[in-house]
Amino acid sequence: MAKIKILPENLSNMIAAGEVVERPVSIVKELVENSIDAGSDRIDVQVKDGGKRYIRVADNGFGMSRDDALLSLERHATSKIETPSDLFGITTMGFRGEALASIASVSRLTIKTKEKGKLEGTEVFTEGGIIKNVGAAGIPAGTIVEVRDLFYNTPARKKFLKTTNTEIGHISDYVMRTALAYPCIAFSLRHDKSTLCDIAACSEPGERVRMLLSGGDAGKLIEIFEEQRDLKLSGYISPPSIQRSTASGIYIYVNGRFVRDKVIRHALLQGYGNFIMKGKYPLVMLFVEIDPSEVDVNVHPAKSEVRFRDARKIHDLVSASIERSLRKLEWLPTGADSGGQTERIKAAAAGFLRKNEKFHAGNEPALAEDGLFYGKDIKTVVSGHTEGREVPGVKRGEEDFKAFCGYFSSLKVIGQLDEMYILCESRNGLVVIDQHAAYERMAFEELKSGYEKRSFKTQDLLIPETVEFSPGEASTLEENIEEIKRLGFDIENFGGRSFVVKAAPSILGARSVRGIIVDIVSELVELPSSRRFEDALEDILKRIACHSVIRGRRAMSFAEMKDLLERMDLSGIVPHCPHGRPSNIEIPLTELEKRFERT
Ligand code: ADP
Ligand code: MG
């Protein structure tokens, strides 16, 4: 006798439910997506006990006939695709035709639905996936799905449900991020007796962003928009002054679907590059609209991942457009937050020094006893990415930033290695600072803030230098001469293609300015004509910073090293030099222990 049996349909639905129905929010998601697909402009969600006891999703969409309502509960029953080729051009949220069947198999589910213009609606009641009752329903046009007693027939799964607070947290996050992508739909969410949100439909996505992000953050966001033939990017990104400790403020949507996509996430963090500290995350709402045939949405049962046909193209567009928007903001003197950050860092650093005078009084720096700079926050910064949940709108970034900014001064100097590296002790382990990278980064920060504030330190050259350029270079220089002056150079045309430099940024000391001016001009010549000086500014500043520092080995005294660490804090260095090369690395004790096989 054959051992293999075809499973009864109900059991296979329960198996499918294992993937689709993980917890109450999965049900809310599937039902809300059905309501969106039904063309609704109002969706009301109501839950009791975190959704464990009761979930109700009501919409004013096009509803279902009685036959369809009965069919909708069958597995693989969908009105959204018909042929295999449809699978590669999906424009709806659903298409697998298994959500209602799966949910019904692990709960007591009621569908009430009425088509527009029909006198009477239908009500279907199921228990554990079995239809128990079908009748007439008097409701307005649209659909109401109620799900009671989740997992009542699979007690093992019920045990995995978390507390009411956790489950409702997930549900309200879901409703919020869906509302962000669908501004034309009004949403409400009620939990037990309280209304958690009630948002009207609005015509413009920006309005919803402002509505959903409490506090001042929404006002600071930068709008982005980019269009290529079959690819459109739009959304809002935060300026570098907003930095969060977790990635929970990153919302990525592909064709209206919220997804966790590694490619896009990598691209946008790359776009932020030097603008954000390592281990910190921006606030991003990014909507990617792409030809449905270019993206496969059928890679995950809960449809929270997608696969792009040309991931490279999307990656590059996302990172380039984010970087461009940030550069504009960062370097324009009128930029919303120009300089503010540096000021804040300085103030915080001064506060730190005052609080920790004992720390600097002795010959040997002691470790901070109060753990201020070695607490949880610093760990998240130094040892990288801690994923976690964050209440939307609560701004943690600034606190972390302040806690972070005394980091270098709080290190205990051990000594110098190879006249190139400063070795320090932190509470976590060993910190190695690349002195060259650190000086370069400080020079960069100083130049940048000088440009922003138009307060550069210049020094007259003892002997003015004359530089000759090619015709193309000369005209490029002429076009950008005002900006170059703003960097701290006194430069003018000496007739024809010759220019004379009379003063240069004092950071350059006694170095010849010739090479630097040539570098700057070549940077500008490479700039595509559609781009402006500001777009090349960061690269130019990096070049000047690079010229300004002494290369190679140099012995440093303890006092000099300590002084350098303090200056690193004051200049607002984040642990990255402008070339993306780190200025410091940390080797945790745990790693040393591992290498000595102590663990
Ligand atoms: P899918 O959404 O993948 O098609 P579902 O099991 O979620 O599968 O739903 C099955 C079908 O039931 C849908 O294709 C749709 O025709 C119908 N349906 C479900 N919910 C609604 C709703 N709120 N309004 C109108 N029709 C609905
Ligand atoms: Mg569906």
XYZ file of C-alpha atoms and ligand atoms in Angstrom:
627
model
C 0.000 0.000 0.000
C 1.272 3.449 -0.833
C 2.611 5.386 2.123
C 2.256 8.768 0.487
C -1.099 10.502 0.778
C -2.441 13.673 -0.765
C -3.276 15.956 2.151
C -6.857 17.039 2.672
C -7.361 20.595 1.488
C -7.933 21.942 4.930
C -4.619 20.623 6.162
C -2.755 22.082 3.208
C -4.387 25.441 3.910
C -3.147 25.251 7.475
C 0.329 24.533 6.184
C 0.117 27.538 3.870
C -1.097 29.591 6.825
C 2.204 28.782 8.511
C 3.899 31.005 5.963
C 1.269 33.637 5.392
C -0.209 34.048 8.866
C 2.637 34.523 11.240
C 0.901 36.818 13.691
C -2.054 39.247 13.845
C -0.298 41.880 11.767
C 0.033 39.391 8.891
C -3.749 39.113 8.806
C -4.220 42.872 8.944
C -1.732 43.164 6.087
C -3.447 40.621 3.842
C -6.895 42.086 4.477
C -5.794 45.681 3.973
C -4.024 44.706 0.756
C -7.241 43.116 -0.492
C -9.068 46.348 0.344
C -6.483 48.383 -1.568
C -6.810 46.050 -4.556
C -10.589 46.508 -4.372
C -10.171 50.218 -5.170
C -11.244 51.475 -1.736
C -10.632 55.012 -0.575
C -11.442 54.328 3.058
C -10.107 51.425 5.117
C -10.980 50.983 8.788
C -9.085 48.531 10.943
C -10.289 47.480 14.343
C -8.598 44.985 16.642
C -9.121 43.602 20.120
C -6.421 42.278 22.392
C -3.630 43.008 19.919
C -5.582 41.178 17.220
C -5.355 37.875 19.042
C -9.048 37.842 19.803
C -10.542 39.933 17.004
C -9.544 41.700 13.794
C -11.912 43.588 11.541
C -11.035 45.300 8.280
C -13.797 47.256 6.558
C -13.523 48.950 3.176
C -15.668 50.781 0.658
C -14.228 49.006 -2.371
C -16.038 47.216 -5.163
C -17.181 44.267 -3.041
C -17.963 40.724 -4.193
C -20.944 38.822 -5.526
C -22.149 35.831 -3.519
C -20.388 33.366 -5.833
C -17.139 35.283 -5.608
C -17.378 35.574 -1.841
C -17.621 31.784 -1.607
C -14.842 31.264 -4.132
C -12.549 33.765 -2.437
C -12.154 31.328 0.446
C -10.808 28.564 -1.771
C -7.095 28.072 -1.997
C -5.556 29.379 -5.235
C -8.678 31.409 -5.943
C -7.930 34.879 -7.218
C -9.386 37.457 -9.552
C -5.986 39.089 -10.047
C -4.114 36.806 -12.429
C -5.186 34.319 -15.063
C -2.223 33.249 -17.165
C 1.420 32.497 -16.373
C 2.469 35.665 -18.173
C 0.327 37.709 -15.762
C 2.725 36.623 -13.051
C 5.382 38.802 -14.626
C 3.367 41.974 -14.773
C 1.676 42.212 -11.406
C 0.027 45.512 -10.633
C -2.007 44.422 -7.608
C -0.897 43.795 -4.048
C -2.267 40.247 -4.019
C -2.064 37.504 -6.644
C -1.375 34.242 -4.826
C -5.008 33.626 -4.000
C -4.215 31.993 -0.705
C -4.589 34.640 1.973
C -8.286 34.272 2.763
C -8.118 30.461 2.632
C -5.095 30.424 4.941
C -6.524 32.880 7.445
C -9.865 31.069 7.469
C -8.165 27.747 8.205
C -6.754 28.958 11.526
C -9.614 31.144 12.820
C -13.327 31.869 12.789
C -13.795 34.167 9.810
C -16.756 36.140 8.539
C -16.961 37.952 5.209
C -19.679 40.510 4.665
C -19.635 42.044 1.243
C -21.828 43.983 -1.161
C -21.158 45.116 -4.690
C -21.830 48.718 -5.618
C -25.367 49.293 -6.824
C -26.673 45.923 -5.535
C -29.549 45.835 -3.102
C -28.367 42.974 -1.030
C -25.015 41.738 0.182
C -23.686 38.377 1.299
C -22.416 37.071 4.598
C -20.288 33.938 4.859
C -19.225 32.456 8.176
C -16.422 29.879 8.367
C -14.831 27.985 11.206
C -11.410 26.411 10.771
C -11.816 26.936 7.041
C -15.167 25.146 6.796
C -18.146 27.142 5.585
C -20.774 27.017 8.322
C -23.285 29.558 7.170
C -24.150 31.682 4.125
C -26.805 34.372 4.199
C -27.792 37.862 3.221
C -26.096 40.911 4.727
C -27.363 44.479 4.912
C -24.199 46.550 4.674
C -23.040 49.534 2.600
C -21.135 48.730 -0.590
C -17.741 47.286 0.224
C -16.356 44.432 2.250
C -15.957 43.707 5.947
C -13.798 40.795 7.005
C -13.794 39.754 10.646
C -11.306 37.288 12.076
C -11.961 35.887 15.547
C -9.988 33.591 17.821
C -6.782 33.338 15.844
C -5.106 29.906 16.111
C -7.985 28.539 18.214
C -7.508 25.187 16.435
C -3.694 25.204 16.458
C -2.822 25.804 20.124
C 0.869 25.195 19.462
C 0.976 28.290 17.268
C -1.098 30.342 19.638
C 1.681 29.976 22.197
C 4.017 31.930 19.936
C 1.874 35.043 19.998
C 3.490 37.864 21.926
C 1.953 40.317 24.362
C -0.931 42.519 23.327
C 1.376 45.529 23.309
C 3.880 43.908 20.994
C 1.223 42.759 18.552
C -0.555 46.115 18.455
C 2.813 47.798 17.972
C 3.365 45.777 14.824
C -0.135 46.494 13.598
C 0.124 50.233 14.060
C 3.545 50.271 12.359
C 2.002 48.427 9.451
C -0.962 50.784 9.155
C 1.334 53.782 9.338
C 3.705 52.645 6.633
C 0.853 51.618 4.375
C -0.821 54.972 4.853
C 2.429 56.625 3.779
C 2.300 54.931 0.407
C -1.414 55.487 -0.185
C -2.219 59.110 0.574
C -5.487 58.941 -1.370
C -6.903 56.373 1.025
C -8.281 57.352 4.441
C -7.160 54.984 7.202
C -8.212 54.440 10.765
C -7.033 52.038 13.439
C -8.899 51.278 16.639
C -7.600 49.073 19.411
C -10.061 47.957 22.072
C -11.662 51.266 22.983
C -9.010 53.682 21.757
C -8.456 55.195 18.341
C -4.767 54.887 17.441
C -5.037 56.713 14.181
C -7.629 58.308 11.987
C -6.204 59.927 8.887
C -8.136 61.591 6.145
C -7.358 61.045 2.497
C -5.123 63.709 1.004
C -3.975 64.462 -2.457
C -0.275 64.725 -1.931
C 2.190 62.258 -0.320
C 4.122 65.031 1.420
C 1.090 65.929 3.444
C 0.846 62.420 4.807
C 4.525 62.336 5.675
C 4.010 65.449 7.760
C 0.922 63.996 9.360
C 2.563 60.748 10.332
C 5.926 61.958 11.531
C 5.396 63.842 14.705
C 7.848 66.432 15.970
C 9.963 68.741 13.862
C 11.536 65.992 11.758
C 9.003 66.054 8.964
C 9.658 69.721 8.244
C 13.347 69.076 7.727
C 12.979 66.294 5.190
C 14.293 66.819 1.686
C 12.082 65.865 -1.208
C 13.668 63.779 -3.923
C 12.466 63.048 -7.414
C 14.204 61.305 -10.260
C 12.828 59.896 -13.466
C 14.356 57.640 -16.074
C 12.422 55.998 -18.870
C 10.747 53.151 -17.020
C 11.958 53.948 -13.548
C 10.789 56.625 -11.177
C 12.110 57.492 -7.753
C 10.369 59.812 -5.370
C 10.205 60.357 -1.666
C 11.704 62.112 1.293
C 15.082 61.785 2.934
C 16.480 63.273 6.109
C 19.327 65.790 6.216
C 22.499 64.639 8.027
C 21.358 66.465 11.157
C 18.841 63.687 11.754
C 20.600 60.458 12.591
C 19.035 57.419 14.156
C 20.567 54.437 15.869
C 18.463 51.900 14.030
C 17.297 51.366 10.502
C 13.659 51.497 11.548
C 13.167 54.897 9.914
C 13.922 53.508 6.466
C 10.838 52.826 4.398
C 11.292 51.384 0.949
C 8.374 50.848 -1.397
C 8.426 49.199 -4.778
C 5.298 49.842 -6.807
C 3.393 50.727 -3.646
C 4.558 47.636 -1.796
C 6.591 48.055 1.384
C 9.619 45.816 1.008
C 12.777 44.956 2.868
C 15.212 45.196 0.047
C 18.920 44.812 0.615
C 19.912 46.287 -2.731
C 18.008 49.537 -2.290
C 18.951 49.802 1.345
C 22.606 49.398 0.503
C 22.271 51.964 -2.261
C 20.716 54.584 -0.060
C 23.215 54.118 2.736
C 25.941 54.421 0.139
C 24.309 57.631 -1.045
C 24.580 58.928 2.517
C 28.263 57.914 2.603
C 30.229 60.511 4.526
C 27.124 62.465 5.424
C 26.226 60.133 8.204
C 28.215 58.440 10.942
C 28.971 54.791 10.584
C 26.372 52.767 12.452
C 23.811 55.563 12.184
C 20.808 55.580 9.929
C 18.824 58.250 8.171
C 15.087 58.624 7.868
C 14.069 57.681 4.347
C 10.793 57.190 2.582
C 11.606 56.019 -0.880
C 9.065 55.102 -3.520
C 10.386 53.185 -6.492
C 8.049 52.872 -9.425
C 9.181 50.444 -12.025
C 7.697 48.583 -14.950
C 6.098 45.511 -13.294
C 7.831 43.226 -15.784
C 11.183 44.415 -14.397
C 10.509 43.168 -10.903
C 9.543 39.756 -9.560
C 7.261 40.072 -6.547
C 6.702 36.335 -6.238
C 9.764 35.487 -4.188
C 8.369 35.535 -0.667
C 5.064 34.154 0.659
C 4.348 37.355 2.547
C 5.516 39.347 -0.503
C 7.867 41.456 1.586
C 10.822 40.898 -0.725
C 11.230 41.477 -4.425
C 13.823 40.650 -7.037
C 14.841 43.138 -9.712
C 15.798 42.155 -13.195
C 18.428 44.890 -13.277
C 19.381 45.512 -9.673
C 22.504 47.470 -10.636
C 20.500 50.103 -12.475
C 18.250 50.721 -9.485
C 21.131 50.665 -7.055
C 23.049 53.290 -8.986
C 20.089 55.558 -9.526
C 19.137 55.471 -5.852
C 22.596 56.113 -4.516
C 23.402 58.836 -7.042
C 20.192 60.740 -6.496
C 20.452 60.616 -2.711
C 24.040 61.743 -2.779
C 23.209 64.577 -5.137
C 20.367 65.838 -2.975
C 22.506 65.738 0.137
C 25.421 67.486 -1.491
C 23.230 70.312 -2.596
C 21.932 70.730 0.896
C 25.252 70.296 2.615
C 27.252 72.794 0.642
C 24.817 75.512 -0.193
C 25.326 78.354 2.254
C 21.579 78.686 2.608
C 21.242 74.976 3.480
C 18.850 74.328 6.326
C 21.392 72.936 8.709
C 24.720 74.222 7.469
C 27.124 74.624 10.305
C 24.535 73.805 12.931
C 25.907 70.384 13.457
C 29.462 71.525 14.039
C 28.238 74.110 16.519
C 26.309 71.487 18.400
C 29.297 69.196 18.511
C 31.482 71.955 19.832
C 28.984 72.889 22.513
C 28.606 69.274 23.549
C 32.341 68.745 23.567
C 32.857 71.842 25.725
C 30.213 70.500 28.109
C 31.996 67.208 28.210
C 35.342 68.787 29.005
C 33.812 70.807 31.803
C 32.089 67.794 33.320
C 35.209 65.701 33.194
C 37.845 68.087 34.364
C 39.308 65.493 36.678
C 39.813 63.493 33.617
C 42.253 65.945 32.131
C 43.866 67.256 35.282
C 46.159 64.311 36.017
C 49.103 63.243 33.926
C 47.492 60.000 33.037
C 43.959 60.172 31.722
C 41.613 57.950 33.664
C 38.673 56.174 32.192
C 35.380 57.919 32.661
C 33.826 56.402 35.747
C 30.277 57.287 35.033
C 30.392 55.281 31.849
C 29.081 58.280 29.967
C 31.060 57.539 26.875
C 31.201 53.842 27.206
C 27.552 53.182 27.779
C 25.136 51.452 25.483
C 25.162 54.295 23.027
C 28.819 54.286 22.329
C 28.758 50.576 21.753
C 26.137 50.913 19.115
C 28.285 53.459 17.375
C 31.563 51.683 17.590
C 30.613 48.108 17.187
C 28.172 48.796 14.447
C 24.622 48.055 13.683
C 22.090 47.276 16.316
C 18.776 46.612 14.792
C 15.827 47.437 16.924
C 12.462 48.985 16.988
C 12.040 52.646 17.486
C 8.878 54.585 18.138
C 8.278 56.622 14.989
C 8.991 60.288 15.446
C 11.098 59.887 18.543
C 14.422 61.469 17.838
C 17.218 59.530 19.458
C 19.938 60.628 17.094
C 20.887 63.795 18.855
C 21.379 62.172 22.239
C 23.615 59.557 20.753
C 25.499 62.212 18.946
C 26.252 64.118 22.091
C 27.229 60.994 23.931
C 29.519 60.176 21.091
C 31.298 63.432 20.657
C 33.746 63.097 23.523
C 34.841 59.722 22.326
C 38.379 60.468 21.231
C 39.254 62.612 24.252
C 38.036 59.869 26.532
C 40.577 57.370 25.220
C 43.694 56.551 27.246
C 46.807 56.922 25.127
C 49.128 53.911 25.292
C 51.754 55.038 22.821
C 52.705 55.323 19.183
C 53.379 52.533 16.721
C 55.723 52.880 13.774
C 55.447 56.678 14.091
C 52.199 56.346 12.164
C 49.568 55.021 14.547
C 48.386 56.117 17.956
C 47.422 53.257 20.214
C 44.766 53.891 22.839
C 42.760 52.007 25.373
C 38.993 52.243 25.419
C 36.676 50.386 27.712
C 35.950 48.021 24.861
C 39.500 47.246 23.934
C 42.252 48.659 21.775
C 41.755 51.683 19.543
C 44.228 52.359 16.754
C 44.221 55.830 15.190
C 45.831 56.522 11.855
C 47.402 59.938 12.503
C 47.596 60.868 8.844
C 43.944 60.035 8.245
C 42.965 61.954 11.376
C 44.801 65.141 10.361
C 43.391 64.881 6.878
C 39.878 64.546 8.190
C 40.302 67.537 10.496
C 41.574 69.647 7.629
C 38.559 68.603 5.603
C 36.135 69.553 8.370
C 37.827 72.924 8.864
C 37.750 73.751 5.157
C 34.169 72.660 4.854
C 32.951 74.793 7.703
C 35.028 77.726 6.395
C 33.341 77.457 3.025
C 29.896 77.228 4.553
C 30.410 80.182 6.852
C 32.499 82.140 4.370
C 35.112 82.512 7.069
C 38.206 80.831 5.723
C 41.622 81.401 7.175
C 43.975 82.523 4.441
C 47.585 83.477 4.343
C 49.435 85.597 1.793
C 52.095 83.796 -0.173
C 55.598 85.168 0.213
C 56.073 84.910 -3.514
C 52.877 84.814 -5.604
C 52.746 81.759 -7.886
C 51.829 81.893 -11.544
C 50.100 78.918 -13.125
C 49.472 78.300 -16.820
C 46.449 76.315 -18.041
C 45.104 74.826 -21.257
C 42.328 76.873 -22.921
C 39.613 74.526 -21.620
C 41.002 74.570 -18.091
C 41.427 78.332 -18.148
C 37.811 78.927 -19.062
C 36.623 76.438 -16.429
C 38.716 78.233 -13.842
C 37.372 81.582 -14.942
C 33.782 80.323 -14.604
C 34.357 79.086 -11.061
C 36.746 81.730 -9.831
C 34.388 83.180 -7.235
C 33.840 79.790 -5.611
C 37.548 79.065 -5.584
C 38.115 82.375 -3.841
C 35.565 81.323 -1.288
C 37.786 78.386 -0.416
C 40.473 80.813 0.699
C 42.491 81.364 -2.466
C 43.300 84.801 -3.797
C 43.564 84.087 -7.480
C 43.178 86.194 -10.590
C 43.672 86.094 -14.307
C 47.051 87.360 -15.287
C 46.222 87.684 -18.967
C 45.456 84.869 -21.400
C 45.660 81.460 -19.836
C 47.869 82.468 -16.917
C 46.599 82.923 -13.408
C 48.366 84.292 -10.385
C 47.786 83.009 -6.859
C 48.563 85.502 -4.105
C 47.056 83.837 -1.039
C 45.957 80.344 -0.066
C 44.103 78.634 2.807
C 46.379 78.811 5.839
C 45.837 75.145 6.453
C 48.251 74.520 3.584
C 51.149 76.097 5.468
C 54.227 76.603 3.356
C 53.291 74.064 0.703
C 53.324 75.023 -2.943
C 49.836 75.937 -4.111
C 50.500 75.157 -7.715
C 49.721 71.429 -7.497
C 46.574 72.150 -5.521
C 45.159 74.663 -7.980
C 45.884 72.272 -10.835
C 44.084 69.519 -8.916
C 41.056 71.696 -8.261
C 40.789 72.721 -11.890
C 41.083 69.155 -13.116
C 38.327 68.158 -10.690
C 36.131 70.912 -12.162
C 36.934 70.043 -15.754
C 35.729 66.490 -15.159
C 32.437 67.772 -13.827
C 29.634 67.197 -16.360
C 28.283 70.491 -17.656
C 24.924 69.942 -15.969
C 26.595 69.945 -12.576
C 27.698 72.924 -10.603
C 30.659 73.769 -8.437
C 28.864 72.543 -5.324
C 28.700 69.071 -6.796
C 32.477 68.875 -6.951
C 33.090 70.695 -3.706
C 33.458 67.655 -1.525
C 36.051 66.151 -3.834
C 37.881 69.447 -4.016
C 37.955 69.762 -0.253
C 39.277 66.231 0.011
C 42.091 67.120 -2.342
C 43.050 70.231 -0.429
C 42.857 68.326 2.848
C 45.063 65.649 1.393
C 47.663 68.212 0.290
C 47.613 69.888 3.684
C 48.893 67.022 5.778
C 52.385 65.758 6.251
C 52.804 62.303 4.851
C 54.897 59.550 6.248
C 56.197 58.910 9.721
C 56.356 61.419 12.508
C 57.140 60.818 16.147
C 54.611 62.402 18.528
C 54.861 63.120 22.244
C 52.115 62.019 24.648
C 50.937 65.611 24.960
C 50.712 65.959 21.213
C 48.755 62.765 20.899
C 46.304 63.783 23.606
C 45.932 67.152 21.958
C 45.179 65.498 18.637
C 42.450 63.353 20.209
C 40.773 66.399 21.719
C 40.955 68.279 18.463
C 39.412 65.317 16.702
C 36.375 65.602 18.957
C 36.161 69.351 18.598
C 36.331 69.275 14.847
C 33.361 66.934 14.797
C 35.185 64.034 13.262
C 33.088 61.011 12.698
C 35.025 57.784 12.497
C 35.599 58.083 8.779
C 38.104 60.091 6.811
C 36.954 61.889 3.651
C 38.261 59.154 1.405
C 36.062 56.706 3.168
C 39.230 55.366 4.793
C 38.718 55.080 8.545
C 40.752 57.307 10.817
C 40.355 54.883 13.693
C 39.588 51.255 14.271
C 38.677 49.440 17.424
C 39.746 45.920 18.314
C 37.439 44.752 21.072
C 38.860 42.818 24.008
C 36.574 39.978 23.085
C 38.388 39.690 19.800
C 41.785 39.642 21.520
C 40.495 36.996 23.865
C 39.415 34.940 20.916
C 42.781 35.232 19.257
C 44.556 34.208 22.423
C 42.116 31.333 22.639
C 40.951 32.409 26.055
C 37.334 31.781 25.213
P -5.398 37.398 -3.644
O -5.501 38.736 -2.998
O -3.997 36.927 -3.725
O -6.106 37.323 -4.938
P -6.972 36.491 -1.416
O -7.146 35.149 -0.810
O -6.413 37.551 -0.559
O -6.092 36.308 -2.708
O -8.365 36.980 -1.983
C -9.029 36.174 -2.943
C -9.934 37.006 -3.814
O -11.025 37.511 -3.056
C -9.286 38.210 -4.425
O -8.619 37.900 -5.629
C -10.470 39.157 -4.650
O -11.093 38.891 -5.876
C -11.432 38.765 -3.526
N -11.366 39.725 -2.413
C -10.720 39.544 -1.247
N -10.869 40.605 -0.428
C -11.640 41.489 -1.089
C -12.152 42.808 -0.773
N -11.860 43.414 0.386
N -12.933 43.413 -1.709
C -13.203 42.815 -2.882
N -12.757 41.581 -3.227
C -11.980 40.925 -2.359
Mg -4.994 39.078 -1.035
